Amino acid sequence: ASLFLSEADGLAVDTVAVDVAELKADGSTTLVSDAAQSDLNVGGTLVLRTVAGSLMLNDGADADGVAVSAAGGVLLQAGGRGSDLLVNAGVRSTGGEVTLKAAQGIALAAGLDVDTSATVLLDAQAGALTMAGTAAVNGSSVRLHAATDVVLGQVSGAGVSVVAGGDVLSATGSTVNVSGGSLRLQAAGG
């Protein structure tokens, strides 16, 4: 099954547990607890958008390093002026395109993977796209775009395109920034 979610303001994917008090007929209460859930795992396509707020992806209680996993395509979009996409845990698709978009900037934390056998698009529409040195983006083809700078960690694809309104830079601690068949670089910076 696929999942399509839209949030009016900011949103974090994280671990969530709920406890409530159930009022009984005699006036006493009993605690009702729902087990903690974390991450988003979908058997089809996953679309998660904010209309006007930042989107943060964190690893859940399972500590597997992955926040989002889908069998189909994945769209993660932080909409609204100044809204960032903060990726602190991996994003994986086993069979579809992966698109990460932010109205402002995108930041990928150390040690995570954005991974699919299909194409990957990262688009920081008004800010920077910043990868930690050990963050990895892997796809059949990869396009990275930022209105300002693109800071590269590790990118792999048969074809890779990097488009920066500012500079294309190497992240501290990265070894090989791009590996694959062909590379296209476009930077408007000095």
PDB file of C-alpha atoms in Angstrom:
ATOM      1  CA  ALA A   1       0.000   0.000   0.000  1.00  0.00           C
ATOM      2  CA  SER A   2       1.091   3.560  -0.671  1.00  0.00           C
ATOM      3  CA  LEU A   3       1.088   6.479   1.767  1.00  0.00           C
ATOM      4  CA  PHE A   4       0.391  10.151   0.960  1.00  0.00           C
ATOM      5  CA  LEU A   5       0.714  12.638   3.861  1.00  0.00           C
ATOM      6  CA  SER A   6       0.563  16.431   3.917  1.00  0.00           C
ATOM      7  CA  GLU A   7       1.264  18.514   7.045  1.00  0.00           C
ATOM      8  CA  ALA A   8       0.295  22.189   7.387  1.00  0.00           C
ATOM      9  CA  ASP A   9       3.484  23.179   9.240  1.00  0.00           C
ATOM     10  CA  GLY A  10       6.748  21.557  10.394  1.00  0.00           C
ATOM     11  CA  LEU A  11       7.088  17.792  10.879  1.00  0.00           C
ATOM     12  CA  ALA A  12       9.621  15.324  12.298  1.00  0.00           C
ATOM     13  CA  VAL A  13       9.792  11.593  11.562  1.00  0.00           C
ATOM     14  CA  ASP A  14      10.928  10.090  14.861  1.00  0.00           C
ATOM     15  CA  THR A  15       9.884   7.662  17.615  1.00  0.00           C
ATOM     16  CA  VAL A  16       6.346   8.157  18.959  1.00  0.00           C
ATOM     17  CA  ALA A  17       4.665   6.442  21.934  1.00  0.00           C
ATOM     18  CA  VAL A  18       1.266   7.312  23.425  1.00  0.00           C
ATOM     19  CA  ASP A  19      -0.046   6.791  26.957  1.00  0.00           C
ATOM     20  CA  VAL A  20      -3.583   7.721  28.033  1.00  0.00           C
ATOM     21  CA  ALA A  21      -5.620   7.258  31.190  1.00  0.00           C
ATOM     22  CA  GLU A  22      -8.839   5.303  30.699  1.00  0.00           C
ATOM     23  CA  LEU A  23     -11.610   6.383  33.074  1.00  0.00           C
ATOM     24  CA  LYS A  24     -13.565   3.406  34.417  1.00  0.00           C
ATOM     25  CA  ALA A  25     -17.213   3.330  35.600  1.00  0.00           C
ATOM     26  CA  ASP A  26     -16.124   3.341  39.286  1.00  0.00           C
ATOM     27  CA  GLY A  27     -14.092   6.559  38.776  1.00  0.00           C
ATOM     28  CA  SER A  28     -10.678   4.862  38.836  1.00  0.00           C
ATOM     29  CA  THR A  29      -8.243   5.058  35.953  1.00  0.00           C
ATOM     30  CA  THR A  30      -6.071   2.559  34.136  1.00  0.00           C
ATOM     31  CA  LEU A  31      -3.045   3.476  32.058  1.00  0.00           C
ATOM     32  CA  VAL A  32      -3.355   2.401  28.416  1.00  0.00           C
ATOM     33  CA  SER A  33      -0.048   2.418  26.511  1.00  0.00           C
ATOM     34  CA  ASP A  34       0.551   1.999  22.809  1.00  0.00           C
ATOM     35  CA  ALA A  35       3.983   0.651  21.936  1.00  0.00           C
ATOM     36  CA  ALA A  36       6.479   3.073  20.426  1.00  0.00           C
ATOM     37  CA  GLN A  37       6.603   3.243  16.647  1.00  0.00           C
ATOM     38  CA  SER A  38       9.324   4.792  14.546  1.00  0.00           C
ATOM     39  CA  ASP A  39      10.343   5.309  10.933  1.00  0.00           C
ATOM     40  CA  LEU A  40       8.120   5.166   7.861  1.00  0.00           C
ATOM     41  CA  ASN A  41       8.038   1.801   6.059  1.00  0.00           C
ATOM     42  CA  VAL A  42       5.746   1.558   3.040  1.00  0.00           C
ATOM     43  CA  GLY A  43       5.090  -1.282   0.603  1.00  0.00           C
ATOM     44  CA  GLY A  44       4.371   1.146  -2.252  1.00  0.00           C
ATOM     45  CA  THR A  45       4.915   4.850  -2.957  1.00  0.00           C
ATOM     46  CA  LEU A  46       5.555   7.330  -0.125  1.00  0.00           C
ATOM     47  CA  VAL A  47       4.778  11.058  -0.442  1.00  0.00           C
ATOM     48  CA  LEU A  48       5.441  13.161   2.674  1.00  0.00           C
ATOM     49  CA  ARG A  49       5.065  16.947   2.332  1.00  0.00           C
ATOM     50  CA  THR A  50       4.875  20.006   4.516  1.00  0.00           C
ATOM     51  CA  VAL A  51       2.923  22.974   3.209  1.00  0.00           C
ATOM     52  CA  ALA A  52       4.767  25.611   5.272  1.00  0.00           C
ATOM     53  CA  GLY A  53       7.417  24.167   7.559  1.00  0.00           C
ATOM     54  CA  SER A  54      10.643  22.239   7.800  1.00  0.00           C
ATOM     55  CA  LEU A  55      10.797  18.452   7.593  1.00  0.00           C
ATOM     56  CA  MET A  56      13.227  16.498   9.787  1.00  0.00           C
ATOM     57  CA  LEU A  57      14.013  12.792   9.384  1.00  0.00           C
ATOM     58  CA  ASN A  58      15.463  11.010  12.430  1.00  0.00           C
ATOM     59  CA  ASP A  59      16.328   7.367  13.041  1.00  0.00           C
ATOM     60  CA  GLY A  60      13.801   5.701  15.289  1.00  0.00           C
ATOM     61  CA  ALA A  61      14.048   3.428  18.287  1.00  0.00           C
ATOM     62  CA  ASP A  62      15.124   0.514  16.066  1.00  0.00           C
ATOM     63  CA  ALA A  63      18.467   2.335  15.530  1.00  0.00           C
ATOM     64  CA  ASP A  64      18.898   0.891  12.016  1.00  0.00           C
ATOM     65  CA  GLY A  65      20.051   4.196  10.526  1.00  0.00           C
ATOM     66  CA  VAL A  66      16.990   4.453   8.240  1.00  0.00           C
ATOM     67  CA  ALA A  67      14.071   6.889   8.694  1.00  0.00           C
ATOM     68  CA  VAL A  68      12.186   6.182   5.444  1.00  0.00           C
ATOM     69  CA  SER A  69      11.911   2.956   3.462  1.00  0.00           C
ATOM     70  CA  ALA A  70       9.581   2.252   0.525  1.00  0.00           C
ATOM     71  CA  ALA A  71       9.132  -0.367  -2.176  1.00  0.00           C
ATOM     72  CA  GLY A  72       8.036   2.348  -4.631  1.00  0.00           C
ATOM     73  CA  GLY A  73       8.962   5.947  -5.206  1.00  0.00           C
ATOM     74  CA  VAL A  74       9.678   8.436  -2.399  1.00  0.00           C
ATOM     75  CA  LEU A  75       8.925  12.187  -2.368  1.00  0.00           C
ATOM     76  CA  LEU A  76       9.984  14.124   0.728  1.00  0.00           C
ATOM     77  CA  GLN A  77       9.216  17.828   0.408  1.00  0.00           C
ATOM     78  CA  ALA A  78       9.553  20.748   2.835  1.00  0.00           C
ATOM     79  CA  GLY A  79       7.342  23.512   1.467  1.00  0.00           C
ATOM     80  CA  GLY A  80       6.952  27.169   2.349  1.00  0.00           C
ATOM     81  CA  ARG A  81       9.405  30.055   2.511  1.00  0.00           C
ATOM     82  CA  GLY A  82      12.469  29.260   4.624  1.00  0.00           C
ATOM     83  CA  SER A  83      11.588  25.563   5.069  1.00  0.00           C
ATOM     84  CA  ASP A  84      14.508  23.123   5.237  1.00  0.00           C
ATOM     85  CA  LEU A  85      14.749  19.367   4.783  1.00  0.00           C
ATOM     86  CA  LEU A  86      17.024  17.957   7.509  1.00  0.00           C
ATOM     87  CA  VAL A  87      17.982  14.343   6.811  1.00  0.00           C
ATOM     88  CA  ASN A  88      19.519  12.721   9.909  1.00  0.00           C
ATOM     89  CA  ALA A  89      18.831   9.096   8.899  1.00  0.00           C
ATOM     90  CA  GLY A  90      18.697   7.122   5.661  1.00  0.00           C
ATOM     91  CA  VAL A  91      16.099   7.177   2.886  1.00  0.00           C
ATOM     92  CA  ARG A  92      15.715   3.993   0.824  1.00  0.00           C
ATOM     93  CA  SER A  93      13.585   2.791  -2.052  1.00  0.00           C
ATOM     94  CA  THR A  94      13.851  -0.734  -3.389  1.00  0.00           C
ATOM     95  CA  GLY A  95      12.181   0.086  -6.685  1.00  0.00           C
ATOM     96  CA  GLY A  96      11.331   3.703  -7.341  1.00  0.00           C
ATOM     97  CA  GLU A  97      12.630   7.209  -7.819  1.00  0.00           C
ATOM     98  CA  VAL A  98      13.690   9.228  -4.765  1.00  0.00           C
ATOM     99  CA  THR A  99      13.058  12.992  -4.709  1.00  0.00           C
ATOM    100  CA  LEU A 100      14.039  15.269  -1.821  1.00  0.00           C
ATOM    101  CA  LYS A 101      12.930  18.913  -2.186  1.00  0.00           C
ATOM    102  CA  ALA A 102      13.084  21.905   0.120  1.00  0.00           C
ATOM    103  CA  ALA A 103      11.853  25.454  -0.340  1.00  0.00           C
ATOM    104  CA  GLN A 104      15.086  26.546   1.364  1.00  0.00           C
ATOM    105  CA  GLY A 105      18.004  24.135   1.983  1.00  0.00           C
ATOM    106  CA  ILE A 106      18.756  20.431   2.365  1.00  0.00           C
ATOM    107  CA  ALA A 107      21.239  18.998   4.883  1.00  0.00           C
ATOM    108  CA  LEU A 108      22.354  15.347   4.925  1.00  0.00           C
ATOM    109  CA  ALA A 109      24.010  14.201   8.165  1.00  0.00           C
ATOM    110  CA  ALA A 110      27.089  12.001   8.510  1.00  0.00           C
ATOM    111  CA  GLY A 111      26.859   8.278   7.870  1.00  0.00           C
ATOM    112  CA  LEU A 112      23.478   8.154   6.148  1.00  0.00           C
ATOM    113  CA  ASP A 113      22.490   6.791   2.730  1.00  0.00           C
ATOM    114  CA  VAL A 114      19.912   8.041   0.248  1.00  0.00           C
ATOM    115  CA  ASP A 115      19.669   4.909  -1.857  1.00  0.00           C
ATOM    116  CA  THR A 116      17.646   3.463  -4.758  1.00  0.00           C
ATOM    117  CA  SER A 117      18.211   1.447  -7.911  1.00  0.00           C
ATOM    118  CA  ALA A 118      16.282   4.158  -9.809  1.00  0.00           C
ATOM    119  CA  THR A 119      17.003   7.897 -10.085  1.00  0.00           C
ATOM    120  CA  VAL A 120      17.627  10.390  -7.261  1.00  0.00           C
ATOM    121  CA  LEU A 121      16.849  14.129  -7.316  1.00  0.00           C
ATOM    122  CA  LEU A 122      17.816  16.522  -4.497  1.00  0.00           C
ATOM    123  CA  ASP A 123      16.588  20.106  -4.939  1.00  0.00           C
ATOM    124  CA  ALA A 124      17.342  22.954  -2.502  1.00  0.00           C
ATOM    125  CA  GLN A 125      15.228  25.616  -4.171  1.00  0.00           C
ATOM    126  CA  ALA A 126      16.404  28.761  -2.320  1.00  0.00           C
ATOM    127  CA  GLY A 127      19.388  27.647  -0.250  1.00  0.00           C
ATOM    128  CA  ALA A 128      22.328  25.254  -0.037  1.00  0.00           C
ATOM    129  CA  LEU A 129      22.498  21.499  -0.417  1.00  0.00           C
ATOM    130  CA  THR A 130      24.978  20.356   2.224  1.00  0.00           C
ATOM    131  CA  MET A 131      26.169  16.774   2.621  1.00  0.00           C
ATOM    132  CA  ALA A 132      28.399  15.616   5.467  1.00  0.00           C
ATOM    133  CA  GLY A 133      31.614  13.983   4.240  1.00  0.00           C
ATOM    134  CA  THR A 134      30.322  10.459   4.958  1.00  0.00           C
ATOM    135  CA  ALA A 135      26.753  11.016   3.695  1.00  0.00           C
ATOM    136  CA  ALA A 136      26.074   9.017   0.520  1.00  0.00           C
ATOM    137  CA  VAL A 137      23.597   9.406  -2.352  1.00  0.00           C
ATOM    138  CA  ASN A 138      23.301   6.384  -4.669  1.00  0.00           C
ATOM    139  CA  GLY A 139      21.059   5.871  -7.704  1.00  0.00           C
ATOM    140  CA  SER A 140      21.062   4.867 -11.357  1.00  0.00           C
ATOM    141  CA  SER A 141      21.366   8.594 -12.131  1.00  0.00           C
ATOM    142  CA  VAL A 142      21.619  11.450  -9.626  1.00  0.00           C
ATOM    143  CA  ARG A 143      20.852  15.184  -9.925  1.00  0.00           C
ATOM    144  CA  LEU A 144      21.806  17.586  -7.142  1.00  0.00           C
ATOM    145  CA  HIS A 145      20.622  21.206  -7.348  1.00  0.00           C
ATOM    146  CA  ALA A 146      20.949  24.172  -4.997  1.00  0.00           C
ATOM    147  CA  ALA A 147      20.180  27.849  -5.412  1.00  0.00           C
ATOM    148  CA  THR A 148      23.432  28.569  -3.575  1.00  0.00           C
ATOM    149  CA  ASP A 149      26.282  26.119  -2.788  1.00  0.00           C
ATOM    150  CA  VAL A 150      26.382  22.338  -3.173  1.00  0.00           C
ATOM    151  CA  VAL A 151      28.681  20.637  -0.652  1.00  0.00           C
ATOM    152  CA  LEU A 152      29.397  17.076  -1.812  1.00  0.00           C
ATOM    153  CA  GLY A 153      29.830  14.018   0.373  1.00  0.00           C
ATOM    154  CA  GLN A 154      29.770  10.764  -1.626  1.00  0.00           C
ATOM    155  CA  VAL A 155      27.606  10.533  -4.770  1.00  0.00           C
ATOM    156  CA  SER A 156      27.325   7.497  -7.040  1.00  0.00           C
ATOM    157  CA  GLY A 157      25.391   6.929 -10.263  1.00  0.00           C
ATOM    158  CA  ALA A 158      25.855   6.039 -13.921  1.00  0.00           C
ATOM    159  CA  GLY A 159      25.202   9.709 -14.597  1.00  0.00           C
ATOM    160  CA  VAL A 160      25.600  12.525 -12.049  1.00  0.00           C
ATOM    161  CA  SER A 161      24.612  16.184 -12.535  1.00  0.00           C
ATOM    162  CA  VAL A 162      25.486  18.872  -9.981  1.00  0.00           C
ATOM    163  CA  VAL A 163      23.986  22.347 -10.467  1.00  0.00           C
ATOM    164  CA  ALA A 164      24.891  25.119  -8.011  1.00  0.00           C
ATOM    165  CA  GLY A 165      23.844  28.762  -7.999  1.00  0.00           C
ATOM    166  CA  GLY A 166      27.031  29.289  -5.975  1.00  0.00           C
ATOM    167  CA  ASP A 167      29.999  26.956  -5.616  1.00  0.00           C
ATOM    168  CA  VAL A 168      30.447  23.165  -5.744  1.00  0.00           C
ATOM    169  CA  LEU A 169      32.550  22.199  -2.733  1.00  0.00           C
ATOM    170  CA  SER A 170      33.960  19.041  -1.166  1.00  0.00           C
ATOM    171  CA  ALA A 171      32.651  18.223   2.309  1.00  0.00           C
ATOM    172  CA  THR A 172      35.202  17.877   5.080  1.00  0.00           C
ATOM    173  CA  GLY A 173      36.022  14.185   5.540  1.00  0.00           C
ATOM    174  CA  SER A 174      34.814  13.018   2.132  1.00  0.00           C
ATOM    175  CA  THR A 175      37.181  10.876   0.112  1.00  0.00           C
ATOM    176  CA  VAL A 176      35.741  10.437  -3.392  1.00  0.00           C
ATOM    177  CA  ASN A 177      32.975  12.959  -4.065  1.00  0.00           C
ATOM    178  CA  VAL A 178      31.537  11.422  -7.234  1.00  0.00           C
ATOM    179  CA  SER A 179      31.857   7.954  -8.752  1.00  0.00           C
ATOM    180  CA  GLY A 180      30.115   6.590 -11.821  1.00  0.00           C
ATOM    181  CA  GLY A 181      29.989   6.817 -15.588  1.00  0.00           C
ATOM    182  CA  SER A 182      29.522  10.506 -16.450  1.00  0.00           C
ATOM    183  CA  LEU A 183      29.629  13.779 -14.530  1.00  0.00           C
ATOM    184  CA  ARG A 184      28.087  17.157 -15.326  1.00  0.00           C
ATOM    185  CA  LEU A 185      29.085  20.156 -13.165  1.00  0.00           C
ATOM    186  CA  GLN A 186      27.562  23.634 -13.345  1.00  0.00           C
ATOM    187  CA  ALA A 187      28.494  26.325 -10.817  1.00  0.00           C
ATOM    188  CA  ALA A 188      27.662  30.006 -11.014  1.00  0.00           C
ATOM    189  CA  GLY A 189      29.977  30.901  -8.099  1.00  0.00           C
ATOM    190  CA  GLY A 190      33.415  32.433  -8.378  1.00  0.00           C
TER     191      GLY A 190
END
